[in-house]
Amino acid sequence: MESIEGYVEKILFRNEENGYTVMELVCGKDKVTCFGDGAYIHEGEYAQVKGTYVRHPVYGMQLKISELVPQAPKDRAAMERYLSSGAIKGVGLALAARIVDLFQEDTYRILEEEPERLAEVHGISLRKAREIGDQLAEQRELRRAMLFLQQYGISVNLAVKIYQRYGEALYEVIRENPYKMAEDIAGVGFKIADEIAKRAGIAPDSRFRVCCGLTYLLQQAAGEGHTCLPKQILFERAKELLQAGEEQLEDAMMSLLLERKIICKEDGGEPYVYYARAYFTELSAARLLSELNCTFPVDETKIASFLKKEAAQDMELDPLQQEAVAKAIEKGVFILTGGPGTGKTTTINMMIRYFIREKMDFLLAAPTGRAAKRMTEATGYEAKTIHRMLELSAENYSADSDGQDRLMFGHDDGNPLEADVIIIDEMSMVDIFLMEALLRAVVPGTRLILVGDENQLPSVGPGTVLKDMIACGRFSVVRLTHIFRQAAQSDIVTNAHRINSGQQILLDNKSRDFFFLQRTDPEVIIQAVVYLVEKKLPPYVDAKPFDIQVLSPMRKGVLGVENLNAMLQARLNPPAPDKQEKEYRDGRFRQGDKVMQIKNNYQLEWEVRNRFGILVDHGVGVFNGDMGIVSRIDPLDETMTVLFDECREVVYPFRLLEELELAYAVTIHKSQGSEYPAVVMPLLSGPRMLFNRNLLYTAVTRAKRCVTIVGDRHTVQAMIENEKEQKRYCGLSARLKEAP
């Protein structure tokens, strides 16, 4: 291992996320390029660097940093260079020279021990001297803290958060209860806190550890869609994670209950444990729904006359649809559900006609941009995402340490939505936190109409809002079951209903819009999928290859979306001299790629410009499942621009590329709320809990003109027979039953 000393002449590159730094170190007459972890060093500072020389194919010999230790400046020139480097605000070349002229070789000691003496220098007041001293002290403490936290594998950004939260108290926190960081700081989860605790010598049976482990497991459960867990299941998971006994878990649970961090409720004689925020969110949603659930006086004769008049013109409804319209007019909260082809859109349009005739103001919304766009096209009236309707702004977002997003909207109980009627489509995708935020912005007297397919997969976020509202029996619900003649001509629609009812479907390829290719070799399946997307299906459904969506139940494996995306990218968007690329992790993004946002980002800004480049609309928020095309990659600015919904342009700094992934193939879960001209599904084998009827039904109903399954017919048949879904533990239905 080599050891060199010198001053940092230039920082060539620094990743603020992980501290990776490339810098030029001047050692006497030599200049050495060093790379590695150097987040704590600045230009002008003196340092000792230990490492190993490696040869870069382009830049030649470089020193890979193993250890970097800042040093006191060695001479007058080094001292002046350090003071004027910008590390100390307000000190330039001339002032640095005056400081060194006065204090000579004692300068560094004065800065460290007696910074108030800087007031002896012409041009420095006592106040400025103290400010410089404070800056130096802050830098020393931050560097010390970051070097200390570095040994625990903590990223630079997270180390800064920890220091900003605790200051010098962080050492006491780590010595006594490192698990407190998991409660106080977003990004420090149980595992990081547990690793720190082990190194700090905290006993594995510490009550702090067991309490933190229980709350961590409830946070993990939220990621699986649960708002609570049965106590028995929580304890089983805790015993495996913590190696703790029953008595320890009971003691920790009692502490958390007393601190109101968790809530325990009995439902059906069984105790369920909630993270406090999830419980109070469900409780609030139940109360607000109950307040909205009133009955309006209506003239049934007037409604019947309206429906008869509309039927005579161009819109005749079946009895269930007519009942739905009447209930939507009469009830404060009304739920319309039904499968594909049962006339939900026609029913919504009839409701809108009535409300327009009665001069009532209405708002239309859906959980995602794609779903809102489809609603706009189907009704002829503007529909917004729920987030946009509630006026989310970048300033009103924060991430809690419990892993949940805390949103503040422009519309809430203090500034409610101004509408007589609010219609929400694709309700199966709405989680409990978004639902509660919506309800807080709706005042009693407003009609809330919720539309969705209760048999679709549940929301990505926690909760089963639509199913719970239907199951509680407190609200007026109409299920549309009649498949209309035009829809019945589609085997996509008829097969979806057969799948949902557990009936086997014909895979004889006599259909015009539902096909099956029997293949059992994974490599052959991939070749067939690529051929279908690239060559066969685009002319058949009059669409571009990029519009054909591959849906897979899994992320990993030969037929998982990760491998399929690599294959499809190579064929649909191959490298070209005029296409910029950005290597990222094990793959790369390329100009023209089809990509998907994989987590909610409430702060990303988007713009819509017309063909003349004039800004016509803007907003914030890109959400889990939004799909777009990479329109530009700028290596100099380190940004990648993505065009969503053919109009919304979003600029991603390279550090946010982890929020995107290729989307030639996506999981069926991620396809919720979307509709594609054609869907291709590779189905061979997989976990029984995942390969179920509900998943197959959701995938089939994403297709508008054509479904093609490539794989084993026995797998398809087994999925239809398997009605077991992964159970979600939620309490909204129970809270609704308890509500007055």
GROMACS .gro file of C-alpha atoms in nm, residues 169-591:
model
  423
  169ALA     CA    1  -2.536   1.409   2.112
  170LEU     CA    2  -2.514   1.144   1.839
  171TYR     CA    3  -2.230   0.967   2.026
  172GLU     CA    4  -2.449   0.936   2.337
  173VAL     CA    5  -2.739   0.809   2.124
  174ILE     CA    6  -2.518   0.543   1.966
  175ARG     CA    7  -2.370   0.447   2.303
  176GLU     CA    8  -2.704   0.416   2.483
  177ASN     CA    9  -2.979   0.351   2.225
  178PRO     CA   10  -2.888   0.345   1.853
  179TYR     CA   11  -3.242   0.225   1.778
  180LYS     CA   12  -3.368   0.576   1.852
  181MET     CA   13  -3.229   0.676   1.510
  182ALA     CA   14  -3.472   0.438   1.340
  183GLU     CA   15  -3.759   0.628   1.507
  184ASP     CA   16  -3.627   0.980   1.447
  185ILE     CA   17  -3.464   0.977   1.104
  186ALA     CA   18  -3.608   0.876   0.767
  187GLY     CA   19  -3.360   0.640   0.601
  188VAL     CA   20  -3.225   0.481   0.919
  189GLY     CA   21  -3.418   0.158   0.942
  190PHE     CA   22  -3.395  -0.125   1.191
  191LYS     CA   23  -3.117  -0.305   1.006
  192ILE     CA   24  -2.882  -0.005   1.001
  193ALA     CA   25  -2.960   0.072   1.366
  194ASP     CA   26  -2.910  -0.294   1.457
  195GLU     CA   27  -2.569  -0.306   1.287
  196ILE     CA   28  -2.461   0.009   1.473
  197ALA     CA   29  -2.590  -0.138   1.799
  198LYS     CA   30  -2.390  -0.458   1.753
  199ARG     CA   31  -2.070  -0.261   1.697
  200ALA     CA   32  -2.154  -0.039   1.993
  201GLY     CA   33  -2.187  -0.344   2.216
  202ILE     CA   34  -2.563  -0.319   2.280
  203ALA     CA   35  -2.701  -0.651   2.408
  204PRO     CA   36  -2.915  -0.850   2.160
  205ASP     CA   37  -3.193  -0.874   2.421
  206SER     CA   38  -3.206  -0.499   2.480
  207ARG     CA   39  -3.562  -0.369   2.519
  208PHE     CA   40  -3.476  -0.089   2.276
  209ARG     CA   41  -3.384  -0.351   2.016
  210VAL     CA   42  -3.701  -0.555   2.063
  211CYS     CA   43  -3.924  -0.244   2.050
  212CYS     CA   44  -3.752  -0.121   1.735
  213GLY     CA   45  -3.778  -0.467   1.580
  214LEU     CA   46  -4.154  -0.480   1.636
  215THR     CA   47  -4.214  -0.138   1.477
  216TYR     CA   48  -3.983  -0.235   1.190
  217LEU     CA   49  -4.191  -0.546   1.122
  218LEU     CA   50  -4.509  -0.337   1.113
  219GLN     CA   51  -4.342  -0.101   0.864
  220GLN     CA   52  -4.240  -0.401   0.652
  221ALA     CA   53  -4.598  -0.525   0.668
  222ALA     CA   54  -4.716  -0.189   0.530
  223GLY     CA   55  -4.489  -0.251   0.231
  224GLU     CA   56  -4.678  -0.579   0.178
  225GLY     CA   57  -5.011  -0.392   0.181
  226HIS     CA   58  -5.114  -0.454   0.543
  227THR     CA   59  -5.225  -0.184   0.783
  228CYS     CA   60  -5.196  -0.427   1.077
  229LEU     CA   61  -5.087  -0.780   1.162
  230PRO     CA   62  -5.245  -1.043   1.385
  231LYS     CA   63  -5.048  -1.043   1.709
  232GLN     CA   64  -4.959  -1.409   1.661
  233ILE     CA   65  -4.808  -1.348   1.314
  234LEU     CA   66  -4.624  -1.037   1.438
  235PHE     CA   67  -4.469  -1.236   1.723
  236GLU     CA   68  -4.375  -1.525   1.491
  237ARG     CA   69  -4.190  -1.283   1.263
  238ALA     CA   70  -4.031  -1.109   1.563
  239LYS     CA   71  -3.900  -1.434   1.710
  240GLU     CA   72  -3.734  -1.513   1.378
  241LEU     CA   73  -3.587  -1.163   1.334
  242LEU     CA   74  -3.486  -1.090   1.693
  243GLN     CA   75  -3.437  -1.435   1.845
  244ALA     CA   76  -3.647  -1.304   2.133
  245GLY     CA   77  -3.874  -1.491   2.373
  246GLU     CA   78  -4.246  -1.446   2.430
  247GLU     CA   79  -4.196  -1.257   2.756
  248GLN     CA   80  -3.954  -1.010   2.597
  249LEU     CA   81  -4.197  -0.945   2.314
  250GLU     CA   82  -4.487  -0.889   2.553
  251ASP     CA   83  -4.280  -0.641   2.757
  252ALA     CA   84  -4.172  -0.453   2.443
  253MET     CA   85  -4.527  -0.445   2.311
  254MET     CA   86  -4.653  -0.303   2.641
  255SER     CA   87  -4.389  -0.027   2.624
  256LEU     CA   88  -4.493   0.062   2.269
  257LEU     CA   89  -4.860   0.064   2.366
  258LEU     CA   90  -4.790   0.299   2.658
  259GLU     CA   91  -4.593   0.528   2.426
  260ARG     CA   92  -4.886   0.519   2.176
  261LYS     CA   93  -4.653   0.406   1.897
  262ILE     CA   94  -4.870   0.102   1.829
  263ILE     CA   95  -5.239   0.023   1.878
  264CYS     CA   96  -5.385  -0.319   1.957
  265LYS     CA   97  -5.747  -0.391   1.864
  266GLU     CA   98  -5.952  -0.707   1.888
  267ASP     CA   99  -6.147  -0.801   1.576
  268GLY     CA  100  -6.346  -1.124   1.586
  269GLY     CA  101  -6.181  -1.224   1.912
  270GLU     CA  102  -5.828  -1.202   1.767
  271PRO     CA  103  -5.585  -0.923   1.862
  272TYR     CA  104  -5.444  -0.716   1.575
  273VAL     CA  105  -5.145  -0.482   1.611
  274TYR     CA  106  -5.133  -0.154   1.415
  275TYR     CA  107  -4.862   0.101   1.365
  276ALA     CA  108  -5.031   0.402   1.526
  277ARG     CA  109  -5.043   0.617   1.213
  278ALA     CA  110  -5.209   0.341   1.009
  279TYR     CA  111  -5.474   0.284   1.276
  280PHE     CA  112  -5.564   0.650   1.315
  281THR     CA  113  -5.572   0.692   0.935
  282GLU     CA  114  -5.827   0.409   0.907
  283LEU     CA  115  -6.022   0.552   1.200
  284SER     CA  116  -6.029   0.898   1.039
  285ALA     CA  117  -6.133   0.756   0.700
  286ALA     CA  118  -6.417   0.561   0.863
  287ARG     CA  119  -6.544   0.869   1.049
  288LEU     CA  120  -6.530   1.089   0.740
  289LEU     CA  121  -6.706   0.830   0.523
  290SER     CA  122  -6.980   0.796   0.783
  291GLU     CA  123  -7.031   1.173   0.784
  292LEU     CA  124  -7.063   1.175   0.404
  293ASN     CA  125  -7.299   0.877   0.397
  294CYS     CA  126  -7.628   1.063   0.400
  295THR     CA  127  -7.944   1.028   0.191
  296PHE     CA  128  -8.068   1.316  -0.023
  297PRO     CA  129  -8.438   1.371  -0.091
  298VAL     CA  130  -8.500   1.285  -0.456
  299ASP     CA  131  -8.794   1.283  -0.694
  300GLU     CA  132  -8.799   0.925  -0.828
  301THR     CA  133  -9.049   1.021  -1.097
  302LYS     CA  134  -8.815   1.292  -1.219
  303ILE     CA  135  -8.522   1.050  -1.237
  304ALA     CA  136  -8.731   0.789  -1.421
  305SER     CA  137  -8.845   1.054  -1.669
  306PHE     CA  138  -8.486   1.162  -1.728
  307LEU     CA  139  -8.371   0.804  -1.792
  308LYS     CA  140  -8.661   0.740  -2.029
  309LYS     CA  141  -8.587   1.055  -2.226
  310GLU     CA  142  -8.216   0.968  -2.257
  311ALA     CA  143  -8.303   0.612  -2.362
  312ALA     CA  144  -8.524   0.746  -2.641
  313GLN     CA  145  -8.227   0.943  -2.774
  314ASP     CA  146  -7.911   0.737  -2.761
  315MET     CA  147  -7.841   0.587  -2.420
  316GLU     CA  148  -8.056   0.302  -2.296
  317LEU     CA  149  -7.953   0.146  -1.966
  318ASP     CA  150  -8.029  -0.196  -1.823
  319PRO     CA  151  -8.213  -0.216  -1.485
  320LEU     CA  152  -7.891  -0.236  -1.278
  321GLN     CA  153  -7.742   0.065  -1.454
  322GLN     CA  154  -8.063   0.260  -1.397
  323GLU     CA  155  -8.051   0.164  -1.029
  324ALA     CA  156  -7.689   0.282  -1.015
  325VAL     CA  157  -7.777   0.624  -1.156
  326ALA     CA  158  -8.065   0.662  -0.910
  327LYS     CA  159  -7.850   0.560  -0.612
  328ALA     CA  160  -7.568   0.796  -0.719
  329ILE     CA  161  -7.820   1.082  -0.714
  330GLU     CA  162  -7.975   0.977  -0.382
  331LYS     CA  163  -7.674   0.870  -0.171
  332GLY     CA  164  -7.388   1.072  -0.027
  333VAL     CA  165  -7.150   0.777  -0.081
  334PHE     CA  166  -7.219   0.534  -0.365
  335ILE     CA  167  -7.009   0.246  -0.501
  336LEU     CA  168  -7.036   0.117  -0.859
  337THR     CA  169  -6.847  -0.203  -0.932
  338GLY     CA  170  -6.835  -0.455  -1.214
  339GLY     CA  171  -6.605  -0.635  -1.454
  340PRO     CA  172  -6.507  -0.540  -1.810
  341GLY     CA  173  -6.788  -0.489  -2.062
  342THR     CA  174  -7.059  -0.441  -1.799
  343GLY     CA  175  -7.120  -0.074  -1.878
  344LYS     CA  176  -6.950   0.117  -1.596
  345THR     CA  177  -6.839   0.395  -1.834
  346THR     CA  178  -7.186   0.427  -1.989
  347THR     CA  179  -7.335   0.451  -1.641
  348ILE     CA  180  -7.086   0.723  -1.538
  349ASN     CA  181  -7.172   0.920  -1.852
  350MET     CA  182  -7.543   0.903  -1.769
  351MET     CA  183  -7.474   1.027  -1.415
  352ILE     CA  184  -7.275   1.318  -1.560
  353ARG     CA  185  -7.564   1.407  -1.795
  354TYR     CA  186  -7.802   1.423  -1.501
  355PHE     CA  187  -7.572   1.639  -1.288
  356ILE     CA  188  -7.514   1.877  -1.580
  357ARG     CA  189  -7.889   1.905  -1.635
  358GLU     CA  190  -7.933   1.989  -1.268
  359LYS     CA  191  -7.652   2.249  -1.292
  360MET     CA  192  -7.440   2.066  -1.035
  361ASP     CA  193  -7.062   2.109  -1.031
  362PHE     CA  194  -6.868   1.782  -1.061
  363LEU     CA  195  -6.505   1.668  -1.050
  364LEU     CA  196  -6.359   1.355  -1.211
  365ALA     CA  197  -6.041   1.187  -1.086
  366ALA     CA  198  -5.844   0.863  -1.089
  367PRO     CA  199  -5.534   0.739  -0.901
  368THR     CA  200  -5.290   0.749  -1.196
  369GLY     CA  201  -5.222   0.968  -1.497
  370ARG     CA  202  -5.308   0.688  -1.740
  371ALA     CA  203  -5.635   0.611  -1.564
  372ALA     CA  204  -5.725   0.982  -1.557
  373LYS     CA  205  -5.648   1.010  -1.929
  374ARG     CA  206  -5.873   0.711  -2.005
  375MET     CA  207  -6.150   0.865  -1.795
  376THR     CA  208  -6.117   1.193  -1.986
  377GLU     CA  209  -6.141   1.011  -2.319
  378ALA     CA  210  -6.441   0.804  -2.205
  379THR     CA  211  -6.646   1.094  -2.063
  380GLY     CA  212  -6.536   1.394  -2.271
  381TYR     CA  213  -6.467   1.591  -1.951
  382GLU     CA  214  -6.133   1.659  -1.785
  383ALA     CA  215  -6.027   1.406  -1.523
  384LYS     CA  216  -5.725   1.465  -1.302
  385THR     CA  217  -5.515   1.242  -1.082
  386ILE     CA  218  -5.633   1.249  -0.723
  387HIS     CA  219  -5.303   1.406  -0.618
  388ARG     CA  220  -5.344   1.687  -0.870
  389MET     CA  221  -5.710   1.744  -0.786
  390LEU     CA  222  -5.607   1.784  -0.421
  391GLU     CA  223  -5.327   2.022  -0.534
  392LEU     CA  224  -5.014   1.849  -0.412
  393SER     CA  225  -4.710   2.076  -0.411
  394ALA     CA  226  -4.342   1.989  -0.374
  395GLU     CA  227  -4.315   2.201  -0.058
  396ASN     CA  228  -4.585   2.000   0.118
  397TYR     CA  229  -4.416   1.661   0.121
  398SER     CA  230  -4.199   1.484   0.374
  399ALA     CA  231  -4.099   1.124   0.432
  400ASP     CA  232  -4.153   1.000   0.787
  401SER     CA  233  -3.908   0.772   0.961
  402ASP     CA  234  -4.184   0.508   0.961
  403GLY     CA  235  -4.130   0.475   0.586
  404GLN     CA  236  -4.462   0.633   0.494
  405ASP     CA  237  -4.504   0.945   0.284
  406ARG     CA  238  -4.664   1.234   0.471
  407LEU     CA  239  -4.845   1.457   0.226
  408MET     CA  240  -4.994   1.801   0.270
  409PHE     CA  241  -5.239   1.901   0.000
  410GLY     CA  242  -5.373   2.238  -0.105
  411HIS     CA  243  -5.723   2.097  -0.046
  412ASP     CA  244  -5.804   1.952   0.295
  413ASP     CA  245  -6.054   2.008   0.577
  414GLY     CA  246  -5.950   2.374   0.592
  415ASN     CA  247  -5.984   2.427   0.217
  416PRO     CA  248  -6.228   2.165   0.083
  417LEU     CA  249  -6.296   2.086  -0.281
  418GLU     CA  250  -6.571   2.299  -0.431
  419ALA     CA  251  -6.800   2.049  -0.600
  420ASP     CA  252  -7.145   1.901  -0.566
  421VAL     CA  253  -7.029   1.564  -0.699
  422ILE     CA  254  -6.690   1.387  -0.706
  423ILE     CA  255  -6.647   1.072  -0.916
  424ILE     CA  256  -6.336   0.856  -0.861
  425ASP     CA  257  -6.254   0.579  -1.110
  426GLU     CA  258  -6.021   0.278  -1.064
  427MET     CA  259  -6.088   0.275  -0.690
  428SER     CA  260  -5.919  -0.062  -0.641
  429MET     CA  261  -5.586   0.123  -0.679
  430VAL     CA  262  -5.650   0.374  -0.398
  431ASP     CA  263  -5.467   0.300  -0.071
  432ILE     CA  264  -5.582   0.404   0.276
  433PHE     CA  265  -5.352   0.707   0.306
  434LEU     CA  266  -5.463   0.862  -0.024
  435MET     CA  267  -5.825   0.781   0.054
  436GLU     CA  268  -5.810   0.957   0.391
  437ALA     CA  269  -5.646   1.262   0.231
  438LEU     CA  270  -5.926   1.273  -0.030
  439LEU     CA  271  -6.199   1.241   0.233
  440ARG     CA  272  -6.060   1.529   0.437
  441ALA     CA  273  -6.116   1.753   0.134
  442VAL     CA  274  -6.480   1.648   0.084
  443VAL     CA  275  -6.749   1.820   0.289
  444PRO     CA  276  -7.077   1.654   0.391
  445GLY     CA  277  -7.341   1.733   0.132
  446THR     CA  278  -7.106   1.643  -0.153
  447ARG     CA  279  -7.190   1.323  -0.338
  448LEU     CA  280  -6.890   1.085  -0.354
  449ILE     CA  281  -6.919   0.822  -0.629
  450LEU     CA  282  -6.656   0.548  -0.626
  451VAL     CA  283  -6.614   0.328  -0.933
  452GLY     CA  284  -6.394   0.021  -0.968
  453ASP     CA  285  -6.360  -0.352  -1.016
  454GLU     CA  286  -6.345  -0.523  -0.678
  455ASN     CA  287  -6.184  -0.829  -0.838
  456GLN     CA  288  -5.874  -0.642  -0.954
  457LEU     CA  289  -5.549  -0.664  -0.762
  458PRO     CA  290  -5.543  -0.436  -0.456
  459SER     CA  291  -5.353  -0.108  -0.431
  460VAL     CA  292  -4.974  -0.095  -0.424
  461GLY     CA  293  -4.994   0.097  -0.095
  462PRO     CA  294  -5.147  -0.034   0.230
  463GLY     CA  295  -5.514  -0.118   0.253
  464THR     CA  296  -5.802  -0.271   0.058
  465VAL     CA  297  -6.025   0.034   0.060
  466LEU     CA  298  -6.277  -0.062  -0.210
  467LYS     CA  299  -6.322  -0.420  -0.084
  468ASP     CA  300  -6.353  -0.306   0.279
  469MET     CA  301  -6.615  -0.045   0.193
  470ILE     CA  302  -6.818  -0.304   0.004
  471ALA     CA  303  -6.773  -0.570   0.275
  472CYS     CA  304  -6.881  -0.352   0.568
  473GLY     CA  305  -7.239  -0.325   0.436
  474ARG     CA  306  -7.271   0.044   0.529
  475PHE     CA  307  -7.285   0.187   0.177
  476SER     CA  308  -7.509   0.160  -0.125
  477VAL     CA  309  -7.341  -0.070  -0.380
  478VAL     CA  310  -7.449  -0.172  -0.731
  479ARG     CA  311  -7.268  -0.458  -0.905
  480LEU     CA  312  -7.304  -0.455  -1.282
  481THR     CA  313  -7.310  -0.813  -1.412
  482HIS     CA  314  -7.465  -0.799  -1.760
  483ILE     CA  315  -7.210  -0.818  -2.041
  484PHE     CA  316  -7.335  -0.604  -2.327
  485ARG     CA  317  -7.363  -0.748  -2.676
  486GLN     CA  318  -7.073  -0.552  -2.824
  487ALA     CA  319  -6.845  -0.645  -2.534
  488ALA     CA  320  -6.965  -1.007  -2.546
  489GLN     CA  321  -6.820  -1.036  -2.897
  490SER     CA  322  -6.475  -0.996  -2.741
  491ASP     CA  323  -6.316  -1.310  -2.601
  492ILE     CA  324  -6.102  -1.083  -2.382
  493VAL     CA  325  -6.416  -0.978  -2.196
  494THR     CA  326  -6.586  -1.318  -2.188
  495ASN     CA  327  -6.266  -1.498  -2.085
  496ALA     CA  328  -6.202  -1.241  -1.811
  497HIS     CA  329  -6.545  -1.315  -1.664
  498ARG     CA  330  -6.492  -1.691  -1.699
  499ILE     CA  331  -6.156  -1.662  -1.520
  500ASN     CA  332  -6.313  -1.454  -1.243
  501SER     CA  333  -6.586  -1.713  -1.187
  502GLY     CA  334  -6.335  -2.002  -1.186
  503GLN     CA  335  -6.435  -2.148  -1.524
  504GLN     CA  336  -6.168  -2.278  -1.761
  505ILE     CA  337  -6.119  -2.091  -2.089
  506LEU     CA  338  -6.074  -2.229  -2.439
  507LEU     CA  339  -5.715  -2.214  -2.562
  508ASP     CA  340  -5.788  -2.335  -2.914
  509ASN     CA  341  -5.682  -2.016  -3.103
  510LYS     CA  342  -6.019  -1.988  -3.276
  511SER     CA  343  -6.062  -1.643  -3.127
  512ARG     CA  344  -5.987  -1.313  -3.300
  513ASP     CA  345  -5.851  -1.142  -2.990
  514PHE     CA  346  -5.738  -1.414  -2.744
  515PHE     CA  347  -5.448  -1.642  -2.840
  516PHE     CA  348  -5.239  -1.909  -2.674
  517LEU     CA  349  -4.899  -2.048  -2.783
  518GLN     CA  350  -4.798  -2.373  -2.614
  519ARG     CA  351  -4.425  -2.352  -2.528
  520THR     CA  352  -4.234  -2.512  -2.238
  521ASP     CA  353  -3.874  -2.404  -2.304
  522PRO     CA  354  -3.804  -2.065  -2.140
  523GLU     CA  355  -3.564  -1.957  -2.416
  524VAL     CA  356  -3.819  -2.045  -2.683
  525ILE     CA  357  -4.085  -1.850  -2.490
  526ILE     CA  358  -3.859  -1.543  -2.487
  527GLN     CA  359  -3.801  -1.570  -2.863
  528ALA     CA  360  -4.178  -1.596  -2.919
  529VAL     CA  361  -4.248  -1.295  -2.696
  530VAL     CA  362  -3.991  -1.079  -2.877
  531TYR     CA  363  -4.124  -1.184  -3.218
  532LEU     CA  364  -4.483  -1.107  -3.119
  533VAL     CA  365  -4.397  -0.762  -2.985
  534GLU     CA  366  -4.159  -0.667  -3.264
  535LYS     CA  367  -4.322  -0.816  -3.574
  536LYS     CA  368  -4.654  -0.993  -3.537
  537LEU     CA  369  -4.882  -0.788  -3.313
  538PRO     CA  370  -4.818  -0.422  -3.417
  539PRO     CA  371  -4.987  -0.455  -3.760
  540TYR     CA  372  -5.257  -0.681  -3.615
  541VAL     CA  373  -5.374  -0.426  -3.358
  542ASP     CA  374  -5.262  -0.118  -3.556
  543ALA     CA  375  -5.012  -0.006  -3.293
  544LYS     CA  376  -4.640   0.051  -3.249
  545PRO     CA  377  -4.419  -0.215  -3.088
  546PHE     CA  378  -4.374   0.019  -2.790
  547ASP     CA  379  -4.752   0.011  -2.732
  548ILE     CA  380  -4.755  -0.368  -2.696
  549GLN     CA  381  -4.709  -0.451  -2.328
  550VAL     CA  382  -4.542  -0.764  -2.193
  551LEU     CA  383  -4.677  -0.860  -1.851
  552SER     CA  384  -4.509  -1.110  -1.622
  553PRO     CA  385  -4.606  -1.226  -1.273
  554MET     CA  386  -4.243  -1.206  -1.157
  555ARG     CA  387  -3.944  -0.971  -1.147
  556LYS     CA  388  -3.670  -1.232  -1.123
  557GLY     CA  389  -3.594  -1.546  -1.320
  558VAL     CA  390  -3.560  -1.622  -1.690
  559LEU     CA  391  -3.917  -1.506  -1.760
  560GLY     CA  392  -3.909  -1.223  -1.507
  561VAL     CA  393  -3.936  -0.862  -1.619
  562GLU     CA  394  -3.567  -0.785  -1.557
  563ASN     CA  395  -3.444  -1.045  -1.807
  564LEU     CA  396  -3.728  -0.979  -2.052
  565ASN     CA  397  -3.650  -0.606  -2.052
  566ALA     CA  398  -3.287  -0.668  -2.143
  567MET     CA  399  -3.393  -0.886  -2.437
  568LEU     CA  400  -3.664  -0.649  -2.558
  569GLN     CA  401  -3.442  -0.340  -2.527
  570ALA     CA  402  -3.179  -0.505  -2.747
  571ARG     CA  403  -3.437  -0.571  -3.022
  572LEU     CA  404  -3.672  -0.273  -2.998
  573ASN     CA  405  -3.419  -0.001  -2.919
  574PRO     CA  406  -3.069  -0.118  -3.018
  575PRO     CA  407  -2.759   0.103  -2.981
  576ALA     CA  408  -2.703   0.369  -3.247
  577PRO     CA  409  -2.448   0.651  -3.295
  578ASP     CA  410  -2.718   0.916  -3.250
  579LYS     CA  411  -2.854   0.768  -2.924
  580GLN     CA  412  -2.706   0.877  -2.594
  581GLU     CA  413  -2.674   0.610  -2.324
  582LYS     CA  414  -2.627   0.604  -1.949
  583GLU     CA  415  -2.489   0.295  -1.779
  584TYR     CA  416  -2.671   0.229  -1.455
  585ARG     CA  417  -2.616  -0.060  -1.218
  586ASP     CA  418  -2.619  -0.382  -1.420
  587GLY     CA  419  -2.779  -0.230  -1.729
  588ARG     CA  420  -2.817   0.094  -1.917
  589PHE     CA  421  -3.074   0.350  -2.019
  590ARG     CA  422  -3.079   0.452  -2.385
  591GLN     CA  423  -3.246   0.741  -2.562
   0.00000   0.00000   0.00000
